[in-house]
GROMACS .gro file of C-alpha atoms in nm:
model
  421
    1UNK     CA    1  -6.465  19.523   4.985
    2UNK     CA    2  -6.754  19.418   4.776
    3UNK     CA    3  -6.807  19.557   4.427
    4UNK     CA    4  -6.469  19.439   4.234
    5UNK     CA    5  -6.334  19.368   3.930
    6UNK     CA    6  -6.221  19.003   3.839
    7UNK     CA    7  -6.161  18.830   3.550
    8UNK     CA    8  -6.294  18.462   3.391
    9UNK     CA    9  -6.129  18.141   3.293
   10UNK     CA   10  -6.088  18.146   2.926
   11UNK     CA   11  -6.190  18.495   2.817
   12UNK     CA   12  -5.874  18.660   2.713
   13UNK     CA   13  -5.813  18.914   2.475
   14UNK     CA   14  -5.454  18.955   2.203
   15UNK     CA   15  -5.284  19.225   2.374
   16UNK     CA   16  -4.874  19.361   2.218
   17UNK     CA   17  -4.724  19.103   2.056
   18UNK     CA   18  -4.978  18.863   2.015
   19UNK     CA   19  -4.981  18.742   2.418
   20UNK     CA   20  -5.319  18.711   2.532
   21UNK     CA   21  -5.403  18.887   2.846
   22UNK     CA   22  -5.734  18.787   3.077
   23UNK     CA   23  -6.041  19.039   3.044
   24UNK     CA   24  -6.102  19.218   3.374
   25UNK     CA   25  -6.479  19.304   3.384
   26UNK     CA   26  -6.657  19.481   3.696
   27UNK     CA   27  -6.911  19.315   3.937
   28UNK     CA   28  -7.108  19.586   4.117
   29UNK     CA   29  -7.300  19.366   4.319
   30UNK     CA   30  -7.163  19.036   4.456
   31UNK     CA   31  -7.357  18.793   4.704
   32UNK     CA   32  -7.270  18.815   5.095
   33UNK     CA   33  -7.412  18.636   5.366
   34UNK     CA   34  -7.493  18.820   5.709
   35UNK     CA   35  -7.256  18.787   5.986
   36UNK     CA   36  -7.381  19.005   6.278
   37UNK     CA   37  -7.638  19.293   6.282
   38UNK     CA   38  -7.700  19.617   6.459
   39UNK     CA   39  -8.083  19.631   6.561
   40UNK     CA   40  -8.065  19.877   6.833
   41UNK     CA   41  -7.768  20.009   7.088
   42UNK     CA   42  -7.747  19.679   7.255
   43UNK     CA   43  -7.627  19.502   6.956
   44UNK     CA   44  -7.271  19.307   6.971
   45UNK     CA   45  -7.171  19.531   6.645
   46UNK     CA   46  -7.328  19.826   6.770
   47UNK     CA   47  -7.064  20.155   6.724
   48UNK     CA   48  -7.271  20.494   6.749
   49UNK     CA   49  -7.619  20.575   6.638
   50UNK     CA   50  -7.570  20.544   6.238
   51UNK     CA   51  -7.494  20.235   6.261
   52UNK     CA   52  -7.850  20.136   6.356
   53UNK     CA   53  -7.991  19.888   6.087
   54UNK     CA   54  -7.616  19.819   5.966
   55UNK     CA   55  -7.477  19.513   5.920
   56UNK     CA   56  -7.150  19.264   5.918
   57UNK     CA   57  -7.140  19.096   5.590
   58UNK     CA   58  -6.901  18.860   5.423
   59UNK     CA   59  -6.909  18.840   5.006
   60UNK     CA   60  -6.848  18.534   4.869
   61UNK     CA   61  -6.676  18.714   4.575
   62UNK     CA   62  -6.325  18.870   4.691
   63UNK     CA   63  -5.966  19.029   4.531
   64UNK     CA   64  -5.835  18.920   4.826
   65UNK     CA   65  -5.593  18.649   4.879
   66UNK     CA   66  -5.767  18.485   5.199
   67UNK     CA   67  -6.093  18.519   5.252
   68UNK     CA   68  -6.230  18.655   5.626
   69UNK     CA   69  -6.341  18.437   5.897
   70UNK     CA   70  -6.670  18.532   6.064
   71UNK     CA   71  -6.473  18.571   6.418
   72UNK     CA   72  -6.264  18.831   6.273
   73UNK     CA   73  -6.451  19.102   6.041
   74UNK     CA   74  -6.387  19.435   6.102
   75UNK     CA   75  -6.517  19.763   6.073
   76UNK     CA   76  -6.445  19.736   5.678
   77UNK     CA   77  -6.683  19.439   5.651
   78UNK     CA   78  -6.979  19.695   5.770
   79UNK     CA   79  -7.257  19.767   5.525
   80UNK     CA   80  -7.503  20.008   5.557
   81UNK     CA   81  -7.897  20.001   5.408
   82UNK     CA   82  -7.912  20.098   5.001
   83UNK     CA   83  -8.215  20.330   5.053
   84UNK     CA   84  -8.242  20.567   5.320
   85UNK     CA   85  -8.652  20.579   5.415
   86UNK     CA   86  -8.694  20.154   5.326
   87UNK     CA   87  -8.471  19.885   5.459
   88UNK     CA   88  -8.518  19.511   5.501
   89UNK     CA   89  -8.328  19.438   5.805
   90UNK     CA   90  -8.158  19.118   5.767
   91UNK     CA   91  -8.107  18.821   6.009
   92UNK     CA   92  -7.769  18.649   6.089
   93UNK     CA   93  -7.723  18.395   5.805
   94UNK     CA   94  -7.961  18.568   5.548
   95UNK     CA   95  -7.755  18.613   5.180
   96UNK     CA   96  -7.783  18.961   5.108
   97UNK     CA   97  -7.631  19.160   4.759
   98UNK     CA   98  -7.303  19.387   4.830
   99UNK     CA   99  -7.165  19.693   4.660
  100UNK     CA  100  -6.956  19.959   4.706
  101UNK     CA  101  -7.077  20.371   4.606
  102UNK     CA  102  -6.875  20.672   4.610
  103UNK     CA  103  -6.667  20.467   4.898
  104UNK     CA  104  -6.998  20.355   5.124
  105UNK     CA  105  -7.013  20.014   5.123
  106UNK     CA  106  -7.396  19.928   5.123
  107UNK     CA  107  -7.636  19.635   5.122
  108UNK     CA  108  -7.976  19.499   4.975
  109UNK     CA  109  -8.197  19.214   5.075
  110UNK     CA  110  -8.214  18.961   5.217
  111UNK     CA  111  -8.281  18.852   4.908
  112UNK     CA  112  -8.516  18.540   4.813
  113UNK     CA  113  -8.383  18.197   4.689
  114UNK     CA  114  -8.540  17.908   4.526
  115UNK     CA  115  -8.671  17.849   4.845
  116UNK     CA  116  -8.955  18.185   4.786
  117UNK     CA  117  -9.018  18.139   5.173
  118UNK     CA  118  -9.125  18.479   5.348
  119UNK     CA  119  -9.005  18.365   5.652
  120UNK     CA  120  -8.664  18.216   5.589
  121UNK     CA  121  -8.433  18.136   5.255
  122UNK     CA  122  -8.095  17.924   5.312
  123UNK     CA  123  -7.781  18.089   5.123
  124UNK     CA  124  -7.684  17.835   4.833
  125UNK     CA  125  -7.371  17.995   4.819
  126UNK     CA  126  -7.235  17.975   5.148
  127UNK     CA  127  -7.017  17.695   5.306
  128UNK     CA  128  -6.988  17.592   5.649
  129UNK     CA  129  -6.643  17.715   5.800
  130UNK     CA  130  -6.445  17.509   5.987
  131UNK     CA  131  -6.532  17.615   6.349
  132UNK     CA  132  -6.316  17.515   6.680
  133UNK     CA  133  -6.536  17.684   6.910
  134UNK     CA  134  -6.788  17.546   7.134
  135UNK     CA  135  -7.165  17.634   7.100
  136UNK     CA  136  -7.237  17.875   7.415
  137UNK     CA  137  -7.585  17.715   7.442
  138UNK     CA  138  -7.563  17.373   7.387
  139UNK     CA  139  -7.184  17.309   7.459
  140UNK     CA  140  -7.111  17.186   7.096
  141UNK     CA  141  -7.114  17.291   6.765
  142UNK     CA  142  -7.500  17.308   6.633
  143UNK     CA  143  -7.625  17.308   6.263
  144UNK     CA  144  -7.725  17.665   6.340
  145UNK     CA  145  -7.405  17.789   6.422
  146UNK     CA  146  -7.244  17.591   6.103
  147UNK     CA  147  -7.450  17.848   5.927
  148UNK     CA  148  -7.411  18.106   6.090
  149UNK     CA  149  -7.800  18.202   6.197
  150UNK     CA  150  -7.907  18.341   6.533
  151UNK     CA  151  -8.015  18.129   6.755
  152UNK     CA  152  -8.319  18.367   6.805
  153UNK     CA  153  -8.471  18.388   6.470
  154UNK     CA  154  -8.779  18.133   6.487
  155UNK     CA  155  -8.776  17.937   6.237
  156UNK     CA  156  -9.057  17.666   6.366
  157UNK     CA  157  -9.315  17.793   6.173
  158UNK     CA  158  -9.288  17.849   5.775
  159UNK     CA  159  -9.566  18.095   5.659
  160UNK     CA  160  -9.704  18.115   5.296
  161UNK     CA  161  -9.610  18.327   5.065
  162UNK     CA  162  -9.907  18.560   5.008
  163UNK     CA  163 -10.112  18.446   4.648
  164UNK     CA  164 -10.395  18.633   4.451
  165UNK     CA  165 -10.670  18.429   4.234
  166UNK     CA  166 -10.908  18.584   4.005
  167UNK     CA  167 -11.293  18.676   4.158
  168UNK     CA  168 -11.531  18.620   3.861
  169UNK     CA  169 -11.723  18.932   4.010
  170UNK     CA  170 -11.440  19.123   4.051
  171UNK     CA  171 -11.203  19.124   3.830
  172UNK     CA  172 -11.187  19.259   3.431
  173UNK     CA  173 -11.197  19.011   3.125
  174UNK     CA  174 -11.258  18.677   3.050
  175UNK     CA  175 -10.910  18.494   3.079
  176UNK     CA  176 -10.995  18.229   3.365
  177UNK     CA  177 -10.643  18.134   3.430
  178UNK     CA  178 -10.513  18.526   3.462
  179UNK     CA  179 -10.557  18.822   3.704
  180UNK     CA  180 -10.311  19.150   3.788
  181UNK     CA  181 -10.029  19.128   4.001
  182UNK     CA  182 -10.045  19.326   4.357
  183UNK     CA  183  -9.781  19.517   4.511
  184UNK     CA  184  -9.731  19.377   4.840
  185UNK     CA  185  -9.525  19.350   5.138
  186UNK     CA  186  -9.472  19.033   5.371
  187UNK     CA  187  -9.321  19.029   5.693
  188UNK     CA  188  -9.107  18.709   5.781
  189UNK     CA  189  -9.439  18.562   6.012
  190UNK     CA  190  -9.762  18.670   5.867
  191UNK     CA  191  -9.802  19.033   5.828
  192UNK     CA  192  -9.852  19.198   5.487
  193UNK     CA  193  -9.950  19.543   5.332
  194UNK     CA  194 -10.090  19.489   4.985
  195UNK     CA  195 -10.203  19.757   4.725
  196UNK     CA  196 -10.325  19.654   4.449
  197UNK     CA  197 -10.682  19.589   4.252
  198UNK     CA  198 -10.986  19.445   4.094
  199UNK     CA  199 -11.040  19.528   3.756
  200UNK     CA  200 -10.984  19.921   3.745
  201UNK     CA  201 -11.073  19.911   4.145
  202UNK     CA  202 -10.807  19.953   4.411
  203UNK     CA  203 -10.783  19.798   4.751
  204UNK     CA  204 -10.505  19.775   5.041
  205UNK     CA  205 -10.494  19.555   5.294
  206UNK     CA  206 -10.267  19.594   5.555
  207UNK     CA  207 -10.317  19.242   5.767
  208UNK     CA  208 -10.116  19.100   6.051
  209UNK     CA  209 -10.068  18.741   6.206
  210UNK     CA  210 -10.250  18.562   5.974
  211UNK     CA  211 -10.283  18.142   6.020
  212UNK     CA  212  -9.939  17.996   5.871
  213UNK     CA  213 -10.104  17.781   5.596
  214UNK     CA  214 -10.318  18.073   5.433
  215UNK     CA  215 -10.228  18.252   5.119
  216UNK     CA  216 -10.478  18.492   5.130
  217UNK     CA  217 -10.600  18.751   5.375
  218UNK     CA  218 -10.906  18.703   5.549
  219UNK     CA  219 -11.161  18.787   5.810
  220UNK     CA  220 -10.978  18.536   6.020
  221UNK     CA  221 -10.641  18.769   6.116
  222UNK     CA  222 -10.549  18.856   6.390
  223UNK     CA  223 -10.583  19.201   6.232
  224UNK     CA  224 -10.705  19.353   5.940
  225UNK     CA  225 -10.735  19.721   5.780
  226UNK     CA  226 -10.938  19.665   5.446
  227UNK     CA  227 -10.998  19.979   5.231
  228UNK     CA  228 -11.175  19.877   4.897
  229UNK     CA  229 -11.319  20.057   4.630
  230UNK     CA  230 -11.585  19.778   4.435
  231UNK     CA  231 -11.732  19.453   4.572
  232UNK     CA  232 -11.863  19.322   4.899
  233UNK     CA  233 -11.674  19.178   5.241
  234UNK     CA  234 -11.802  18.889   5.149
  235UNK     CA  235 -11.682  18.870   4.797
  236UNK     CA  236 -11.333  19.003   4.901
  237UNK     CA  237 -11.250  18.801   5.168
  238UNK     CA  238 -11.485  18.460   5.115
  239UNK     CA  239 -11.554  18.190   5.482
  240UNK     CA  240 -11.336  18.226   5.730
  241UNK     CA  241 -11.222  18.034   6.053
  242UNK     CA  242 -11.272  18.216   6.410
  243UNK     CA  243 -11.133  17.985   6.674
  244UNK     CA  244 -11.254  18.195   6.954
  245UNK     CA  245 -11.637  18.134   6.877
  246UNK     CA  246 -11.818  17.855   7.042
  247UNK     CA  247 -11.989  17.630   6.718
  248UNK     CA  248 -12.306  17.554   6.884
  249UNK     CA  249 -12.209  17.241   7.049
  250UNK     CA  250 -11.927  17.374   7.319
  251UNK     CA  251 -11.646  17.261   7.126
  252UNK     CA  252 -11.417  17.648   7.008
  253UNK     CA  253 -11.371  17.760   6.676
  254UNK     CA  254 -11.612  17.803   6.428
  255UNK     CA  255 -11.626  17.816   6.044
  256UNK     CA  256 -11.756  18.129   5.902
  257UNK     CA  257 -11.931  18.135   5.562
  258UNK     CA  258 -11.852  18.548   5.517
  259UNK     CA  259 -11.836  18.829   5.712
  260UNK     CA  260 -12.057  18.953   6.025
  261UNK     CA  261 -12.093  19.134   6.289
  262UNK     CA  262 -11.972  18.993   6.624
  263UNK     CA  263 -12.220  19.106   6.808
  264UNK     CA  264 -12.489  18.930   6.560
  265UNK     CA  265 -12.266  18.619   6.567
  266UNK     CA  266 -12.297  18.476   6.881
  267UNK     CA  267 -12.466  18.149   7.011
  268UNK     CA  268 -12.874  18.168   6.930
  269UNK     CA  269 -12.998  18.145   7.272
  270UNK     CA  270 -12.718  18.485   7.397
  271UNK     CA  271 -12.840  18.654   7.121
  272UNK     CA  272 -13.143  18.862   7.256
  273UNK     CA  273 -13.110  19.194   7.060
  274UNK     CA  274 -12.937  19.229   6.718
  275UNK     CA  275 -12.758  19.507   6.592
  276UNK     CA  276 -12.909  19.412   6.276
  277UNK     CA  277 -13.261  19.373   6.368
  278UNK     CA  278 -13.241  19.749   6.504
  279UNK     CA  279 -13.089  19.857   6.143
  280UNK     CA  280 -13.340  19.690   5.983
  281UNK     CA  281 -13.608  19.847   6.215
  282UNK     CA  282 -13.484  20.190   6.183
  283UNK     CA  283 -13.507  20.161   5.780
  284UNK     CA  284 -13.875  20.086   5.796
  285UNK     CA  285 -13.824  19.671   5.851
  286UNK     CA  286 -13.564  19.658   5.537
  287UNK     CA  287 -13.316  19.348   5.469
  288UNK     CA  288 -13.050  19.425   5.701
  289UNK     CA  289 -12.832  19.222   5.424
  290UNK     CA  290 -12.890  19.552   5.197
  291UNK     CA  291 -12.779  19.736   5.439
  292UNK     CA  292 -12.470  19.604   5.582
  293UNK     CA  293 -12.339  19.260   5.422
  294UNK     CA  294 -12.455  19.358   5.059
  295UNK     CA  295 -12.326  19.708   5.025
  296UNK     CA  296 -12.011  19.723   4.749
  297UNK     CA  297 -11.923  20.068   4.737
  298UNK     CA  298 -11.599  20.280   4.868
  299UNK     CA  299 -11.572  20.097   5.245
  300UNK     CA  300 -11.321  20.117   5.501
  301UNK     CA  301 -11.276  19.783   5.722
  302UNK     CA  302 -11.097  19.762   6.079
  303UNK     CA  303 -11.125  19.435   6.252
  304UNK     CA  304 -10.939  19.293   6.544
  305UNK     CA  305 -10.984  19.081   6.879
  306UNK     CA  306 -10.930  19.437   7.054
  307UNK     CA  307 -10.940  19.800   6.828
  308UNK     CA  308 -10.865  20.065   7.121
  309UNK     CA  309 -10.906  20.457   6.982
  310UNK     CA  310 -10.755  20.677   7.220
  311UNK     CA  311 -10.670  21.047   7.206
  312UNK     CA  312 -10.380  21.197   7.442
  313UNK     CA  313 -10.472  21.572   7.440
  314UNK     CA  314 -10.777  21.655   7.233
  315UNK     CA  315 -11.109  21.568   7.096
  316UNK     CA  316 -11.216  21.243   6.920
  317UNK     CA  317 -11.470  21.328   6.642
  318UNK     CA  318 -11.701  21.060   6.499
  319UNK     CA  319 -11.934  21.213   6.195
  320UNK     CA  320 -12.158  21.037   5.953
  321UNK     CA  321 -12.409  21.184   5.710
  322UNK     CA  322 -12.685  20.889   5.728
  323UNK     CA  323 -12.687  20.666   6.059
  324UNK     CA  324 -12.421  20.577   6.341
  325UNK     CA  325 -12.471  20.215   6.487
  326UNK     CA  326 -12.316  20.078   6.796
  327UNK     CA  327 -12.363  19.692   6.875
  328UNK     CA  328 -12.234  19.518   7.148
  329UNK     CA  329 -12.210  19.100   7.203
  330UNK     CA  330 -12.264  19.213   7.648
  331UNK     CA  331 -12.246  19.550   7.775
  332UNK     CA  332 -12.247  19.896   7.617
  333UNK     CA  333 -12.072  20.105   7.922
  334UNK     CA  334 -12.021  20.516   7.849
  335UNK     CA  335 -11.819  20.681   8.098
  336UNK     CA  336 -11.746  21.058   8.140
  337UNK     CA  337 -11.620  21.294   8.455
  338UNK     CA  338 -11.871  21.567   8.379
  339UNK     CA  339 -12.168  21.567   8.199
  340UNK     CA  340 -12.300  21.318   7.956
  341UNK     CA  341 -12.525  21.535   7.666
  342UNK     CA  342 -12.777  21.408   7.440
  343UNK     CA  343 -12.887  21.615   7.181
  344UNK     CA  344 -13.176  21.461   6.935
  345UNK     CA  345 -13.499  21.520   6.809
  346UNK     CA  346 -13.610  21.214   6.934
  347UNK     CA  347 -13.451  20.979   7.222
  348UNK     CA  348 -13.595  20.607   7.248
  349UNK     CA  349 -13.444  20.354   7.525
  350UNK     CA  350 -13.502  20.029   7.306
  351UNK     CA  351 -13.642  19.943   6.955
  352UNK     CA  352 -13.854  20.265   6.786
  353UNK     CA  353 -14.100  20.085   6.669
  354UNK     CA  354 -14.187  19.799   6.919
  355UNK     CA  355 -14.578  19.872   7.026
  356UNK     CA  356 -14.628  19.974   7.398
  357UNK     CA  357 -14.324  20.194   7.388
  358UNK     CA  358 -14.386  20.454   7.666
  359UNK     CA  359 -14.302  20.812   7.709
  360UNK     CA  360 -14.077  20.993   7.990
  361UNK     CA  361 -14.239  21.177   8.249
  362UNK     CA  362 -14.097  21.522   8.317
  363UNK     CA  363 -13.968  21.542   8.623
  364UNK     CA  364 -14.002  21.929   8.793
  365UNK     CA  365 -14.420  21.897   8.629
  366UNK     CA  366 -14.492  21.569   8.802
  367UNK     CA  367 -14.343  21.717   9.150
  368UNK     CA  368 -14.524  22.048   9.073
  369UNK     CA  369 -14.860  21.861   9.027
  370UNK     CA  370 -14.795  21.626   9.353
  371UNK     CA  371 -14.726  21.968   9.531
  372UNK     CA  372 -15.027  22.077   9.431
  373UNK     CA  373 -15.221  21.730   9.522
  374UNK     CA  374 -15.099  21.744   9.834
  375UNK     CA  375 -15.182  22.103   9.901
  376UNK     CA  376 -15.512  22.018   9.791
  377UNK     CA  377 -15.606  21.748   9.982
  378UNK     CA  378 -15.473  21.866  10.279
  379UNK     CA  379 -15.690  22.174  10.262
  380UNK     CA  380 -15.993  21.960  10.186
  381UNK     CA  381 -16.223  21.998  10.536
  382UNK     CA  382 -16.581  21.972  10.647
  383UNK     CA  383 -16.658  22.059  10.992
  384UNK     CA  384 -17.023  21.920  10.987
  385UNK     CA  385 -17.136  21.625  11.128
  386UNK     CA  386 -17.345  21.513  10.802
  387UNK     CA  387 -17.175  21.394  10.471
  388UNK     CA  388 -17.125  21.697  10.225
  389UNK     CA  389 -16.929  21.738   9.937
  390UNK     CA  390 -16.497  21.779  10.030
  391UNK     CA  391 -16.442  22.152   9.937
  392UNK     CA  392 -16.078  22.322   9.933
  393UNK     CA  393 -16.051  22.673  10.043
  394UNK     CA  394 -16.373  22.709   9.942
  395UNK     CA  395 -16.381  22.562   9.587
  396UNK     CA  396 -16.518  22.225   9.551
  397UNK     CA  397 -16.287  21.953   9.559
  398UNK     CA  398 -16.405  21.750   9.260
  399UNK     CA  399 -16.315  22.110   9.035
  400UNK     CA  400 -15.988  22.128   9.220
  401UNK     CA  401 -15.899  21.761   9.099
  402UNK     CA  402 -16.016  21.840   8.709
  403UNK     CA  403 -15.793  22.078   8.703
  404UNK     CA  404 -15.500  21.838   8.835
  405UNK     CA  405 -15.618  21.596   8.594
  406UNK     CA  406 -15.556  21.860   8.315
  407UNK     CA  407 -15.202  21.922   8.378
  408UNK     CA  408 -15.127  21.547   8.398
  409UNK     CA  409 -15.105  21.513   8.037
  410UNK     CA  410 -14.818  21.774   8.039
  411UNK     CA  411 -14.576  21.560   8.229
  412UNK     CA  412 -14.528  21.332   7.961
  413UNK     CA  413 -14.277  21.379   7.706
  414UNK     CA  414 -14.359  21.313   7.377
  415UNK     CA  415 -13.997  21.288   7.238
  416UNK     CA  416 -13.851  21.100   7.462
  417UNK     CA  417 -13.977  20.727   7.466
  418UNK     CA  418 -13.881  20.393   7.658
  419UNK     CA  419 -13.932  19.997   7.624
  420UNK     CA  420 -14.203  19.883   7.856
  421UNK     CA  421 -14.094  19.577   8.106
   0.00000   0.00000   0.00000
């Protein structure tokens, strides 16, 4: 039904006698267009699981004397994906290649036109059939239906194909004009996975629901996983457009020269304590630039409007050999059934090396030494009717209170620190 042998106008070859007989020659692949598909067991053309990801196809090439009709393809007009782990589902309408292996009739595509749209590509080969039938939507025949397309497939919005220009910084040699290809894939409306590199340096980026008009990846998705080897965020991925941050004046959406932290990058007078201004505390008052926005190493990037980490079962293990920091644009909330265990060297409840900080009184000393206060003064008595020194069972009271005064300096911790008010 697809792959056939056919013969050309004017290419003939002498056979017996001198008569001239056409040259057959074989076509293993001849353009179809997509007449129905199977994307789950609801589908019109659905008929048992392995059909799943199948599809009704007409080629434009044929041996036959009459050519199919859309309304009536059977089951030998089925195709089934080339590959078996990677398959580019088609839409209704979309011109896909055709062939025939070892009796399997299979498919490829949809394949790209002139067009080079991610998101759509018209067939240049197909023409309209002559339809009788009445639209079920709109009661009349529509230009969709001419073509054969799904009403479904949106088609409002035409992203850009995804592009890749040379970083001076980046990128090996001196030709201006030239850089290495990537090897990516683009969904039909804005979601990619690209490996490729800089120079000798690899990167993926697996992005999703980027803005229609951009050709690049960027800060600005409504996703992105960034794993690079060499360079910067900033020299990667450039300004970017958030139009969920307030610019200063109340208006939304806010141009962003490079990468940073959201909870750094919100409106001056909300912005209390940093996450950076604790980093750079922490490393003895360093550029916090050195730290976070400068570093160009091996880096891992996950960035989102929401990034939930959830485990089902077990444990969730979160390791680093220097530093861990958490920042937080509002609240930082933990939450736990049991127990919640700190174990440190050190615990501070605001900025290490603010002055005034102030240290934790232990708890079980300062009620043993009020205990003993109050025992104290209660047994402090004089039964004579002329002022004397206070005594407590018969030691003086003034010795009684040095003492207290002693073990007061044991009730504070010296490891455990807070902010003052």
């Amino acid at each position: 039904m697809a792959s056939i042998y056919t013969t050309v106008p004017g290419k003939t070859i002498k056979g017996f006698g001198g008569v001239k007989y056409p040259v057959p020659f074989y076509i293993q692949f001849v353009p179809g267009y997509t007449v129905e598909v199977v994307h789950s067991d609801s589908s019109l053309r659905y008929n048992g699981a392995n059909t799943i990801n199948s599809i009704i196809a007409l080629p434009h090439m044929t041996d036959k004397t009459f050519k199919a009709q859309r309304t009536n393809t059977g089951e030998e007009y089925r195709y089934y994906p080339l590959l078996r782990g990677i398959t580019d589902v088609p839409s209704k309408g979309d011109p896909v290649l055709l062939c025939t292996i070892g009796k399997t009739r299979y498919y490829m595509g949809p394949l790209n036109t002139a067009n080079n749209s991610p998101t759509w590509n018209d067939d240049p080969s197909y023409n309209p059939e002559i339809n009788l039938g009445e639209d079920d939507v709109l009661g009349e025949t529509s230009r969709r239906l001419e073509k054969g397309e799904s009403p479904n497939f949106n088609k409002e919005v035409d992203f850009s194909r995804l592009q890749k220009k040379r970083k001076v910084k980046l990128d090996f040699g001196d030709a201006v004009n030239e850089t290495t290809g990537d090897t990516i894939i683009e969904g039909r409306h804005g979601s990619s996975i690209r490996v490729g590199s800089r120079s000798n340096s690899g990167y993926i980026f697996i992005s999703n629901s980027r803005n229609s008009k951009n050709a690049f990846e960027s800060i600005g998705d409504s996703g992105i996983i960034s794993l690079t080897r060499n360079g910067t965020l900033a020299q990667h991925f450039g300004s970017y457009f958030d139009p969920n941050l307030d610019d200063g004046s109340g208006q939304k959406g806010k141009l962003i020269p490079e990468f940073i932290l959201s909870s750094d990058n919100l409106v001056a007078d909300k912005t209390n304590r940093k996450m950076g201004t604790l980093v750079s505390s922490v490393n003895g008052n360093s550029d916090v630039n050195e730290h976070i926005y400068k570093y160009d190493k091996s880096q891992i990037l996950f960035n989102s409007e929401r990034i939930t980490i959830n485990t089902r079962l077990e444990d969730i293990y979160i390791s680093s050999h220097n530093d861990i920091h958490i920042g937080s644009g509002r609240h930082l909330a933990i939450t736990t059934n049991e127990n919640l265990i700190i174990e440190s060297e050190k615990t501070y409840l605001g900025d290490p090396n603010k002055k005034n900080m102030q240290s934790m009184v232990f708890g079980e000393k300062l009620l043993e030494i009020l205990e003993e206060l109050c025992g104290t003064l209660g047994d402090a008595q004089s039964n004579m009717y002329f002022p004397v020194p206070l005594a407590s069972g018969g030691v003086p009271l003034k010795s009684k209170m040095e003492q207290l005064k002693l073990k007061l300096k044991n009730i504070l911790s010296a490891k455990h620190k807070l902010e003052e008010n």
